[in-house]
Amino acid sequence: MKLADLLKGVEVTELKAPPELEIADVCYDSRRAAADTLFVAVRGFESDGHRYIYAAAAKGAVCAVCEEPPECDIPYVIVPDSRLALALISVNYFRSPASEMVMMGVTGTNGKTTTTYLLKHILEVCMDAKVGLIGTNGNMIGDEFLPTERTTPESYELQKLLREMADAGCTHVVMEVSSHSLALDRVAGITYDCGIFTNLTQDHLDFHHDMRDYAEAKAKLFSMSRFAVINLDDEWSQFMLSHVRYPCMTFSLKDSRADVFGRDIRYTSGSVSFLAAYKTDAERVTLHIPGTFSVYNALTVLTCGLALGIELGDCADAIASAHGVKGRMETVPTDGDYTILLDYAHTPDALENVLESVREVASGRLVALFGCGGDRDRTKRPIMGRIASEIADLVIVTSDNPRTEKPEAIIADILEGMKDSSTPREVITDRIEAIEWAIEHHRPGDVIVLAGKGHKDYQIVGHEKHHMDEREIVAKIMDKRKKNK
């Protein structure tokens, strides 16, 4: 592909390379440079790609896109923002794959993963669509599962994945759109047919300056969308609505003026149902994931389905046939009359939602086991400690991903939020030992919530990732208990 074609839509301040230059591939990691590649020098948080232009050239790169003239002799293109340029160049290189599919982007602090899986299911059942999915749990092309490292891939990998989806015959894509991806322009160049807002609660304040900055990043999605679906009950809904440029539908459990209104909620230990009203139509909707937050997830996908022209009754039937999502209120087998649930809850709001949902149906004690991630927002740690001690009957504070922080220091931050609580608690730094302790000290009817890991099968200590799958851990403990009986 010619350099001029790759630069379409990219703001160029200086061109010191022939527009007809043939480019074989694009890279932003000098280690992946090869003959006839275009190297995009991106300024990162830990390293600056401009320092590696010479290394890329030595491996065969024939041109560099950068924000300042390179120190080595290589044709170059100066742009004001090389990260944004990478995204737009990637769109051009992979021939704008998003434009060939119906793109649906879900943003918000909580509920994104469940919403995308439910939406994929509805599209498959009601529209017989082949659907691509991009998100925290992994990526999917139809039924093919592809593991992933981050919620939204870097722009080059994202466009490559979208091209694979389009070439595989996907007609629709549902994707989680993280605040990082919006702030860092990973999704630049994509026009979404529908942008969806679930909620906004404290998270990622280690990256964003404050909640306003976090909200501004999320709201960027709606400047990129042809249609919007907004949760009217969230306190940031009006802020999001102020950024919507095109038609919009809202949903609510509190405001009957919303386009889709949910009421008459009924809970069981394994499901939740509610009456959904849209215009003059009403349908009872059942989702086999308990809790009020599940009602919001169901309302989200119902509204999206209606926006796509699917009948309310068909949406309701499809939701009733949906299975749970791995790591979201996931039940794991035990050896007695108690329950163990795995959930990814790692923010204050998510932890509160999960514990409140379990509180509604637990016949015995509610036991909350959790920790907080190291090298991340410290201010949410005492908040999560307070929430757990206010809702649970027993709190077990342990490690999550300590990364480069001392686990004991993270735990101390959590305990600060529990200092005025009389709720019983145990502090066990080793997470595996903490899980075993919870199981060994269970009582009949207890529900033990292992929060924070969910679908993740690893723990990060220092800079190393160690295998840790809580399903396997619980299974081993069950085997050990069986042998000791």
Tab-separated table of C-alpha atoms in Angstrom:
chain	number	residue	atom	x	y	z
A	1	MET	CA	0.000	0.000	0.000
A	2	LYS	CA	1.282	3.452	-0.868
A	3	LEU	CA	2.248	5.829	1.942
A	4	ALA	CA	-0.211	8.443	0.634
A	5	ASP	CA	-3.090	5.962	1.009
A	6	LEU	CA	-2.061	5.115	4.564
A	7	LEU	CA	-2.016	8.800	5.487
A	8	LYS	CA	-5.583	9.568	4.342
A	9	GLY	CA	-7.358	11.445	7.138
A	10	VAL	CA	-4.125	11.872	9.130
A	11	GLU	CA	-3.048	15.414	10.036
A	12	VAL	CA	0.493	15.837	8.653
A	13	THR	CA	2.633	18.819	9.608
A	14	GLU	CA	5.722	17.834	7.604
A	15	LEU	CA	6.212	15.208	4.875
A	16	LYS	CA	9.788	14.137	4.259
A	17	ALA	CA	9.002	10.918	2.420
A	18	PRO	CA	7.779	10.119	-1.116
A	19	PRO	CA	3.955	9.713	-1.147
A	20	GLU	CA	4.313	6.830	-3.616
A	21	LEU	CA	6.543	4.866	-1.219
A	22	GLU	CA	5.300	1.259	-1.025
A	23	ILE	CA	4.595	0.021	2.506
A	24	ALA	CA	4.284	-3.687	3.285
A	25	ASP	CA	3.136	-3.424	6.904
A	26	VAL	CA	2.745	-1.070	9.861
A	27	CYS	CA	4.296	-1.473	13.317
A	28	TYR	CA	4.758	0.556	16.498
A	29	ASP	CA	7.186	-1.875	18.191
A	30	SER	CA	10.674	-1.711	16.686
A	31	ARG	CA	11.157	-5.406	17.455
A	32	ARG	CA	8.431	-6.186	14.912
A	33	ALA	CA	9.882	-4.015	12.187
A	34	ALA	CA	10.782	-5.779	8.950
A	35	ALA	CA	11.521	-4.972	5.325
A	36	ASP	CA	9.371	-2.177	3.883
A	37	THR	CA	7.452	-1.474	7.106
A	38	LEU	CA	6.174	1.873	8.321
A	39	PHE	CA	7.256	2.487	11.916
A	40	VAL	CA	5.011	4.702	14.044
A	41	ALA	CA	6.881	6.163	17.015
A	42	VAL	CA	4.403	6.351	19.886
A	43	ARG	CA	5.155	8.001	23.217
A	44	GLY	CA	4.259	5.475	25.922
A	45	PHE	CA	4.098	5.658	29.708
A	46	GLU	CA	7.310	3.669	30.208
A	47	SER	CA	9.186	4.232	26.932
A	48	ASP	CA	9.198	6.606	23.968
A	49	GLY	CA	9.002	5.057	20.507
A	50	HIS	CA	11.077	7.930	19.120
A	51	ARG	CA	14.112	6.375	20.803
A	52	TYR	CA	13.694	3.237	18.683
A	53	ILE	CA	13.405	4.699	15.192
A	54	TYR	CA	17.023	3.749	14.421
A	55	ALA	CA	16.397	0.168	15.609
A	56	ALA	CA	13.312	-0.063	13.381
A	57	ALA	CA	15.266	1.288	10.413
A	58	ALA	CA	18.018	-1.257	11.018
A	59	LYS	CA	15.399	-4.017	10.725
A	60	GLY	CA	14.087	-2.710	7.416
A	61	ALA	CA	11.584	0.030	8.203
A	62	VAL	CA	11.518	2.442	5.245
A	63	CYS	CA	9.666	5.343	6.854
A	64	ALA	CA	8.885	6.690	10.314
A	65	VAL	CA	5.802	8.534	11.530
A	66	CYS	CA	6.817	10.689	14.473
A	67	GLU	CA	6.204	13.916	16.366
A	68	GLU	CA	9.718	15.289	15.878
A	69	PRO	CA	12.408	14.726	13.219
A	70	PRO	CA	14.319	11.478	13.768
A	71	GLU	CA	18.011	11.537	14.598
A	72	CYS	CA	18.803	8.877	12.000
A	73	ASP	CA	18.641	9.019	8.194
A	74	ILE	CA	15.181	7.676	7.313
A	75	PRO	CA	12.241	9.153	5.367
A	76	TYR	CA	9.732	10.505	7.859
A	77	VAL	CA	6.316	12.059	8.414
A	78	ILE	CA	5.763	14.558	11.236
A	79	VAL	CA	2.337	14.462	12.898
A	80	PRO	CA	1.016	16.315	15.977
A	81	ASP	CA	-0.098	13.074	17.677
A	82	SER	CA	1.522	9.819	16.615
A	83	ARG	CA	-0.813	7.687	18.768
A	84	LEU	CA	-3.835	9.098	16.934
A	85	ALA	CA	-1.967	8.736	13.651
A	86	LEU	CA	-1.341	5.041	14.410
A	87	ALA	CA	-5.079	4.451	14.823
A	88	LEU	CA	-6.008	6.183	11.556
A	89	ILE	CA	-3.164	4.574	9.631
A	90	SER	CA	-4.279	1.179	10.956
A	91	VAL	CA	-7.848	1.840	9.773
A	92	ASN	CA	-6.480	2.601	6.297
A	93	TYR	CA	-4.075	-0.331	6.253
A	94	PHE	CA	-6.827	-2.840	7.067
A	95	ARG	CA	-9.302	-1.132	4.674
A	96	SER	CA	-11.734	0.233	7.279
A	97	PRO	CA	-13.221	-3.097	8.386
A	98	ALA	CA	-15.639	-1.519	10.897
A	99	SER	CA	-17.507	0.162	8.041
A	100	GLU	CA	-18.456	-3.305	6.730
A	101	MET	CA	-20.236	-4.360	9.952
A	102	VAL	CA	-22.807	-3.031	12.421
A	103	MET	CA	-20.655	-1.736	15.291
A	104	MET	CA	-21.995	-1.621	18.857
A	105	GLY	CA	-19.788	-0.151	21.591
A	106	VAL	CA	-20.509	-0.567	25.304
A	107	THR	CA	-18.876	1.777	27.801
A	108	GLY	CA	-19.300	2.188	31.564
A	109	THR	CA	-17.621	1.043	34.756
A	110	ASN	CA	-19.644	-2.114	35.394
A	111	GLY	CA	-21.798	-4.450	33.339
A	112	LYS	CA	-19.904	-4.148	30.051
A	113	THR	CA	-18.906	-7.799	29.766
A	114	THR	CA	-22.307	-9.275	30.634
A	115	THR	CA	-24.008	-6.743	28.355
A	116	THR	CA	-21.813	-7.641	25.374
A	117	TYR	CA	-22.367	-11.385	25.838
A	118	LEU	CA	-26.132	-10.937	26.196
A	119	LEU	CA	-26.243	-8.641	23.192
A	120	LYS	CA	-24.265	-11.147	21.123
A	121	HIS	CA	-26.756	-13.835	22.138
A	122	ILE	CA	-29.779	-11.709	21.192
A	123	LEU	CA	-28.305	-10.852	17.784
A	124	GLU	CA	-27.575	-14.508	17.080
A	125	VAL	CA	-31.005	-15.737	18.185
A	126	CYS	CA	-33.186	-12.937	16.816
A	127	MET	CA	-31.292	-11.885	13.699
A	128	ASP	CA	-29.343	-15.063	12.864
A	129	ALA	CA	-26.272	-12.821	12.793
A	130	LYS	CA	-22.650	-13.864	12.945
A	131	VAL	CA	-21.271	-11.697	15.713
A	132	GLY	CA	-17.774	-10.641	16.683
A	133	LEU	CA	-17.156	-9.846	20.355
A	134	ILE	CA	-14.297	-7.836	21.870
A	135	GLY	CA	-13.931	-7.529	25.621
A	136	THR	CA	-12.455	-8.298	29.006
A	137	ASN	CA	-13.149	-12.044	28.994
A	138	GLY	CA	-11.660	-12.476	25.529
A	139	ASN	CA	-12.530	-11.967	21.884
A	140	MET	CA	-14.830	-14.090	19.742
A	141	ILE	CA	-15.392	-14.481	16.027
A	142	GLY	CA	-18.731	-16.236	15.969
A	143	ASP	CA	-18.137	-19.290	18.164
A	144	GLU	CA	-14.333	-19.113	17.945
A	145	PHE	CA	-12.735	-17.849	21.168
A	146	LEU	CA	-9.531	-15.783	21.158
A	147	PRO	CA	-7.798	-14.949	24.480
A	148	THR	CA	-6.904	-11.313	25.115
A	149	GLU	CA	-4.694	-9.274	27.418
A	150	ARG	CA	-6.668	-6.014	27.626
A	151	THR	CA	-10.291	-4.928	27.308
A	152	THR	CA	-9.719	-2.929	24.108
A	153	PRO	CA	-6.624	-3.861	22.044
A	154	GLU	CA	-4.140	-1.292	20.741
A	155	SER	CA	-5.408	0.324	17.550
A	156	TYR	CA	-3.326	-1.770	15.112
A	157	GLU	CA	-4.359	-5.068	16.743
A	158	LEU	CA	-7.963	-3.848	16.990
A	159	GLN	CA	-8.182	-3.054	13.278
A	160	LYS	CA	-6.503	-6.352	12.425
A	161	LEU	CA	-9.070	-8.195	14.564
A	162	LEU	CA	-11.948	-6.290	12.958
A	163	ARG	CA	-10.616	-7.209	9.500
A	164	GLU	CA	-10.516	-10.884	10.547
A	165	MET	CA	-14.118	-10.575	11.751
A	166	ALA	CA	-15.301	-8.946	8.539
A	167	ASP	CA	-13.479	-11.499	6.380
A	168	ALA	CA	-14.977	-14.330	8.468
A	169	GLY	CA	-18.476	-13.084	7.618
A	170	CYS	CA	-19.379	-11.235	10.814
A	171	THR	CA	-22.277	-8.866	10.258
A	172	HIS	CA	-22.230	-7.320	13.742
A	173	VAL	CA	-19.580	-6.519	16.352
A	174	VAL	CA	-20.270	-5.904	20.043
A	175	MET	CA	-17.325	-4.553	21.972
A	176	GLU	CA	-16.423	-3.165	25.347
A	177	VAL	CA	-14.978	0.304	24.887
A	178	SER	CA	-12.789	1.153	27.861
A	179	SER	CA	-12.024	4.668	29.059
A	180	HIS	CA	-8.340	3.984	28.361
A	181	SER	CA	-9.077	3.108	24.735
A	182	LEU	CA	-11.089	6.290	24.286
A	183	ALA	CA	-8.557	8.537	26.044
A	184	LEU	CA	-5.632	6.951	24.169
A	185	ASP	CA	-7.362	6.970	20.751
A	186	ARG	CA	-7.226	3.202	20.292
A	187	VAL	CA	-10.719	3.301	18.779
A	188	ALA	CA	-10.190	6.463	16.711
A	189	GLY	CA	-11.457	6.144	13.154
A	190	ILE	CA	-14.373	3.866	14.084
A	191	THR	CA	-17.958	5.041	13.706
A	192	TYR	CA	-20.276	3.100	15.993
A	193	ASP	CA	-23.812	2.383	14.872
A	194	CYS	CA	-24.795	2.318	18.542
A	195	GLY	CA	-22.940	3.645	21.597
A	196	ILE	CA	-24.166	2.254	24.924
A	197	PHE	CA	-23.679	3.675	28.435
A	198	THR	CA	-24.188	1.363	31.433
A	199	ASN	CA	-23.019	3.410	34.465
A	200	LEU	CA	-20.123	5.358	35.900
A	201	THR	CA	-18.628	4.721	39.333
A	202	GLN	CA	-15.163	5.130	40.806
A	203	ASP	CA	-12.434	3.242	38.989
A	204	HIS	CA	-9.182	3.951	37.121
A	205	LEU	CA	-8.445	7.139	39.058
A	206	ASP	CA	-4.801	6.093	38.897
A	207	PHE	CA	-5.069	6.947	35.172
A	208	HIS	CA	-7.747	9.644	35.062
A	209	HIS	CA	-7.287	12.847	37.070
A	210	ASP	CA	-10.739	12.683	38.649
A	211	MET	CA	-14.288	11.484	38.003
A	212	ARG	CA	-14.949	14.351	35.587
A	213	ASP	CA	-11.930	13.362	33.514
A	214	TYR	CA	-13.081	9.724	33.634
A	215	ALA	CA	-16.560	10.758	32.455
A	216	GLU	CA	-15.128	12.908	29.661
A	217	ALA	CA	-13.230	9.893	28.355
A	218	LYS	CA	-16.352	7.710	28.408
A	219	ALA	CA	-18.433	10.421	26.742
A	220	LYS	CA	-16.123	10.446	23.699
A	221	LEU	CA	-17.928	7.321	22.540
A	222	PHE	CA	-21.080	9.301	21.858
A	223	SER	CA	-19.314	11.732	19.552
A	224	MET	CA	-18.380	8.641	17.513
A	225	SER	CA	-21.841	7.013	17.460
A	226	ARG	CA	-24.841	7.299	15.142
A	227	PHE	CA	-27.251	6.227	17.897
A	228	ALA	CA	-27.043	6.097	21.695
A	229	VAL	CA	-28.526	3.942	24.469
A	230	ILE	CA	-28.286	5.536	27.920
A	231	ASN	CA	-29.008	4.317	31.467
A	232	LEU	CA	-31.179	7.148	32.737
A	233	ASP	CA	-30.799	6.077	36.397
A	234	ASP	CA	-27.065	6.717	36.570
A	235	GLU	CA	-26.028	10.058	38.071
A	236	TRP	CA	-23.821	10.729	35.030
A	237	SER	CA	-26.605	10.087	32.511
A	238	GLN	CA	-27.308	13.775	31.837
A	239	PHE	CA	-23.601	14.364	31.284
A	240	MET	CA	-23.551	11.552	28.719
A	241	LEU	CA	-26.748	12.795	27.088
A	242	SER	CA	-25.157	16.225	26.653
A	243	HIS	CA	-22.528	14.579	24.408
A	244	VAL	CA	-25.019	12.652	22.258
A	245	ARG	CA	-25.198	14.089	18.751
A	246	TYR	CA	-27.707	11.709	17.172
A	247	PRO	CA	-30.943	9.839	18.123
A	248	CYS	CA	-31.055	8.225	21.550
A	249	MET	CA	-33.072	5.732	23.597
A	250	THR	CA	-33.071	5.577	27.395
A	251	PHE	CA	-33.930	2.908	29.955
A	252	SER	CA	-34.751	3.104	33.660
A	253	LEU	CA	-36.081	1.362	36.737
A	254	LYS	CA	-36.999	4.689	38.358
A	255	ASP	CA	-38.294	7.027	35.666
A	256	SER	CA	-41.355	5.866	33.713
A	257	ARG	CA	-40.630	8.542	31.099
A	258	ALA	CA	-37.685	6.469	29.848
A	259	ASP	CA	-38.164	4.740	26.501
A	260	VAL	CA	-37.865	1.339	28.182
A	261	PHE	CA	-39.095	1.114	31.769
A	262	GLY	CA	-38.599	-1.845	34.109
A	263	ARG	CA	-40.812	-2.590	37.120
A	264	ASP	CA	-42.235	-5.398	39.274
A	265	ILE	CA	-38.873	-7.057	39.934
A	266	ARG	CA	-38.927	-10.604	41.326
A	267	TYR	CA	-35.869	-12.353	42.716
A	268	THR	CA	-34.921	-16.022	43.111
A	269	SER	CA	-31.615	-17.622	44.084
A	270	GLY	CA	-30.730	-18.290	40.446
A	271	SER	CA	-32.534	-15.625	38.430
A	272	VAL	CA	-34.311	-12.306	38.339
A	273	SER	CA	-37.407	-11.276	36.400
A	274	PHE	CA	-39.130	-7.968	35.733
A	275	LEU	CA	-41.790	-6.394	33.562
A	276	ALA	CA	-40.364	-4.337	30.688
A	277	ALA	CA	-42.594	-1.675	29.152
A	278	TYR	CA	-41.963	-0.103	25.740
A	279	LYS	CA	-44.559	2.198	24.195
A	280	THR	CA	-47.850	0.242	24.484
A	281	ASP	CA	-46.144	-3.154	24.796
A	282	ALA	CA	-45.023	-4.976	27.960
A	283	GLU	CA	-43.214	-8.288	28.452
A	284	ARG	CA	-41.951	-10.179	31.484
A	285	VAL	CA	-38.228	-10.729	31.156
A	286	THR	CA	-36.251	-13.416	33.001
A	287	LEU	CA	-32.468	-13.501	33.220
A	288	HIS	CA	-30.704	-16.435	34.870
A	289	ILE	CA	-28.175	-14.219	36.662
A	290	PRO	CA	-29.620	-12.985	39.977
A	291	GLY	CA	-29.485	-9.425	41.283
A	292	THR	CA	-30.738	-5.936	40.539
A	293	PHE	CA	-27.650	-5.173	38.453
A	294	SER	CA	-28.773	-8.009	36.169
A	295	VAL	CA	-32.028	-6.140	35.577
A	296	TYR	CA	-29.995	-3.183	34.347
A	297	ASN	CA	-27.929	-5.431	32.090
A	298	ALA	CA	-31.114	-6.934	30.656
A	299	LEU	CA	-32.667	-3.485	30.180
A	300	THR	CA	-29.540	-2.382	28.340
A	301	VAL	CA	-29.678	-5.195	25.793
A	302	LEU	CA	-33.462	-4.937	25.469
A	303	THR	CA	-33.114	-1.283	24.522
A	304	CYS	CA	-30.319	-2.079	22.063
A	305	GLY	CA	-32.434	-4.819	20.518
A	306	LEU	CA	-35.366	-2.440	20.116
A	307	ALA	CA	-33.055	0.151	18.553
A	308	LEU	CA	-32.074	-2.497	15.983
A	309	GLY	CA	-35.704	-3.228	15.184
A	310	ILE	CA	-36.135	-6.456	17.144
A	311	GLU	CA	-39.542	-6.964	18.754
A	312	LEU	CA	-39.734	-6.688	22.554
A	313	GLY	CA	-41.144	-10.202	22.931
A	314	ASP	CA	-38.361	-11.700	20.816
A	315	CYS	CA	-35.744	-9.883	22.893
A	316	ALA	CA	-37.332	-11.182	26.112
A	317	ASP	CA	-37.373	-14.772	24.830
A	318	ALA	CA	-33.722	-14.551	23.793
A	319	ILE	CA	-32.649	-13.204	27.195
A	320	ALA	CA	-34.480	-16.052	28.942
A	321	SER	CA	-32.443	-18.571	26.929
A	322	ALA	CA	-29.091	-16.924	27.719
A	323	HIS	CA	-26.563	-18.626	29.977
A	324	GLY	CA	-24.405	-16.922	32.572
A	325	VAL	CA	-21.068	-15.302	31.798
A	326	LYS	CA	-17.835	-16.814	33.074
A	327	GLY	CA	-16.635	-15.022	36.195
A	328	ARG	CA	-19.879	-13.111	36.737
A	329	MET	CA	-21.843	-14.543	39.658
A	330	GLU	CA	-20.439	-17.913	38.606
A	331	THR	CA	-21.242	-20.862	40.880
A	332	VAL	CA	-18.519	-23.451	41.472
A	333	PRO	CA	-19.217	-26.957	42.849
A	334	THR	CA	-18.856	-27.539	46.596
A	335	ASP	CA	-19.101	-30.575	48.867
A	336	GLY	CA	-21.984	-29.407	51.043
A	337	ASP	CA	-24.958	-27.179	51.661
A	338	TYR	CA	-23.140	-23.924	51.018
A	339	THR	CA	-22.439	-21.906	47.883
A	340	ILE	CA	-19.287	-20.428	46.381
A	341	LEU	CA	-19.631	-17.653	43.810
A	342	LEU	CA	-16.862	-16.183	41.681
A	343	ASP	CA	-17.229	-12.613	40.493
A	344	TYR	CA	-14.930	-10.108	38.822
A	345	ALA	CA	-16.133	-7.309	41.131
A	346	HIS	CA	-13.049	-5.128	41.662
A	347	THR	CA	-14.591	-1.673	42.040
A	348	PRO	CA	-16.633	-0.295	44.948
A	349	ASP	CA	-19.869	-0.216	42.953
A	350	ALA	CA	-19.392	-3.711	41.502
A	351	LEU	CA	-18.611	-5.171	44.923
A	352	GLU	CA	-21.671	-3.483	46.412
A	353	ASN	CA	-23.901	-4.738	43.586
A	354	VAL	CA	-22.739	-8.316	43.934
A	355	LEU	CA	-22.962	-8.418	47.724
A	356	GLU	CA	-26.382	-6.745	47.768
A	357	SER	CA	-27.639	-9.245	45.178
A	358	VAL	CA	-26.409	-12.193	47.229
A	359	ARG	CA	-27.797	-10.615	50.403
A	360	GLU	CA	-31.268	-10.740	48.809
A	361	VAL	CA	-31.210	-14.551	48.456
A	362	ALA	CA	-28.690	-15.928	51.004
A	363	SER	CA	-30.251	-18.181	53.645
A	364	GLY	CA	-27.065	-18.311	55.742
A	365	ARG	CA	-24.173	-15.944	56.208
A	366	LEU	CA	-22.780	-13.823	53.412
A	367	VAL	CA	-18.998	-14.189	53.381
A	368	ALA	CA	-17.025	-11.696	51.282
A	369	LEU	CA	-13.441	-12.553	50.302
A	370	PHE	CA	-11.583	-9.879	48.338
A	371	GLY	CA	-8.467	-7.766	47.938
A	372	CYS	CA	-7.451	-4.792	45.805
A	373	GLY	CA	-4.964	-4.453	42.970
A	374	GLY	CA	-1.564	-2.930	43.526
A	375	ASP	CA	-0.278	0.030	41.471
A	376	ARG	CA	-3.868	1.133	40.942
A	377	ASP	CA	-6.255	3.667	42.481
A	378	ARG	CA	-5.563	3.565	46.245
A	379	THR	CA	-8.564	5.685	47.172
A	380	LYS	CA	-11.060	2.935	46.372
A	381	ARG	CA	-9.477	0.471	48.838
A	382	PRO	CA	-10.994	1.808	52.091
A	383	ILE	CA	-14.283	2.352	50.259
A	384	MET	CA	-14.391	-1.329	49.310
A	385	GLY	CA	-13.482	-2.284	52.875
A	386	ARG	CA	-16.360	-0.205	54.221
A	387	ILE	CA	-18.835	-1.636	51.692
A	388	ALA	CA	-17.864	-5.232	52.459
A	389	SER	CA	-18.125	-4.709	56.225
A	390	GLU	CA	-21.518	-3.013	55.899
A	391	ILE	CA	-23.120	-5.734	53.760
A	392	ALA	CA	-21.373	-9.026	54.556
A	393	ASP	CA	-21.608	-11.070	57.762
A	394	LEU	CA	-17.946	-12.044	57.555
A	395	VAL	CA	-15.169	-10.362	55.576
A	396	ILE	CA	-11.935	-12.077	54.574
A	397	VAL	CA	-9.354	-9.557	53.374
A	398	THR	CA	-6.630	-10.992	51.176
A	399	SER	CA	-4.552	-10.243	48.065
A	400	ASP	CA	-5.682	-9.617	44.515
A	401	ASN	CA	-2.894	-8.615	42.103
A	402	PRO	CA	-0.353	-6.867	44.371
A	403	ARG	CA	1.965	-6.123	41.439
A	404	THR	CA	4.897	-4.075	42.775
A	405	GLU	CA	3.216	-3.061	46.054
A	406	LYS	CA	3.516	-4.972	49.318
A	407	PRO	CA	0.294	-6.951	49.873
A	408	GLU	CA	0.288	-5.939	53.542
A	409	ALA	CA	0.247	-2.239	52.577
A	410	ILE	CA	-2.727	-2.771	50.263
A	411	ILE	CA	-4.568	-4.691	52.978
A	412	ALA	CA	-3.858	-1.904	55.461
A	413	ASP	CA	-5.567	0.553	53.105
A	414	ILE	CA	-8.614	-1.735	52.901
A	415	LEU	CA	-8.779	-2.159	56.687
A	416	GLU	CA	-8.801	1.610	57.129
A	417	GLY	CA	-12.343	1.596	55.757
A	418	MET	CA	-13.393	-1.104	58.250
A	419	LYS	CA	-12.027	0.435	61.437
A	420	ASP	CA	-15.441	1.554	62.713
A	421	SER	CA	-17.189	-1.705	61.830
A	422	SER	CA	-18.003	-4.553	64.224
A	423	THR	CA	-18.384	-7.058	61.361
A	424	PRO	CA	-16.124	-10.073	61.967
A	425	ARG	CA	-13.118	-10.225	59.679
A	426	GLU	CA	-10.075	-12.306	58.939
A	427	VAL	CA	-6.885	-11.085	57.306
A	428	ILE	CA	-5.069	-13.780	55.323
A	429	THR	CA	-2.553	-12.383	52.865
A	430	ASP	CA	-2.134	-15.526	50.755
A	431	ARG	CA	-5.251	-15.773	48.581
A	432	ILE	CA	-5.190	-19.566	48.267
A	433	GLU	CA	-4.912	-19.926	52.042
A	434	ALA	CA	-7.736	-17.409	52.443
A	435	ILE	CA	-10.031	-19.420	50.151
A	436	GLU	CA	-9.248	-22.634	52.027
A	437	TRP	CA	-9.899	-20.920	55.354
A	438	ALA	CA	-13.285	-19.674	54.109
A	439	ILE	CA	-14.277	-23.164	53.019
A	440	GLU	CA	-13.043	-24.880	56.186
A	441	HIS	CA	-14.975	-22.424	58.373
A	442	HIS	CA	-18.226	-22.373	56.399
A	443	ARG	CA	-21.636	-22.934	57.960
A	444	PRO	CA	-24.744	-24.489	56.378
A	445	GLY	CA	-26.461	-22.048	54.015
A	446	ASP	CA	-23.433	-19.755	53.687
A	447	VAL	CA	-22.707	-17.993	50.415
A	448	ILE	CA	-18.988	-17.337	49.964
A	449	VAL	CA	-18.240	-14.657	47.363
A	450	LEU	CA	-14.721	-14.753	45.931
A	451	ALA	CA	-14.506	-11.265	44.464
A	452	GLY	CA	-11.937	-9.686	42.186
A	453	LYS	CA	-10.676	-12.504	39.989
A	454	GLY	CA	-13.771	-13.772	38.197
A	455	HIS	CA	-12.727	-15.023	34.758
A	456	LYS	CA	-9.038	-14.217	35.330
A	457	ASP	CA	-6.772	-17.241	35.826
A	458	TYR	CA	-3.653	-15.510	37.080
A	459	GLN	CA	-2.206	-13.349	39.836
A	460	ILE	CA	0.401	-10.650	39.205
A	461	VAL	CA	3.137	-10.411	41.831
A	462	GLY	CA	5.898	-7.929	41.043
A	463	HIS	CA	6.051	-7.941	37.266
A	464	GLU	CA	5.398	-11.675	36.964
A	465	LYS	CA	2.113	-13.362	36.141
A	466	HIS	CA	1.443	-16.610	38.034
A	467	HIS	CA	-1.289	-19.089	37.175
A	468	MET	CA	-4.196	-18.856	39.624
A	469	ASP	CA	-7.606	-20.186	38.634
A	470	GLU	CA	-10.053	-20.092	41.540
A	471	ARG	CA	-12.141	-22.868	39.983
A	472	GLU	CA	-9.090	-25.131	40.156
A	473	ILE	CA	-8.243	-23.938	43.659
A	474	VAL	CA	-11.730	-24.743	44.970
A	475	ALA	CA	-11.709	-28.131	43.207
A	476	LYS	CA	-8.364	-29.053	44.825
A	477	ILE	CA	-9.649	-28.034	48.247
A	478	MET	CA	-12.757	-30.180	47.680
A	479	ASP	CA	-10.568	-33.169	46.758
A	480	LYS	CA	-8.429	-32.622	49.853
A	481	ARG	CA	-11.516	-32.448	52.083
A	482	LYS	CA	-12.904	-35.603	50.517
A	483	LYS	CA	-9.662	-37.501	51.201
A	484	ASN	CA	-9.555	-36.278	54.806
A	485	LYS	CA	-13.078	-37.437	55.607
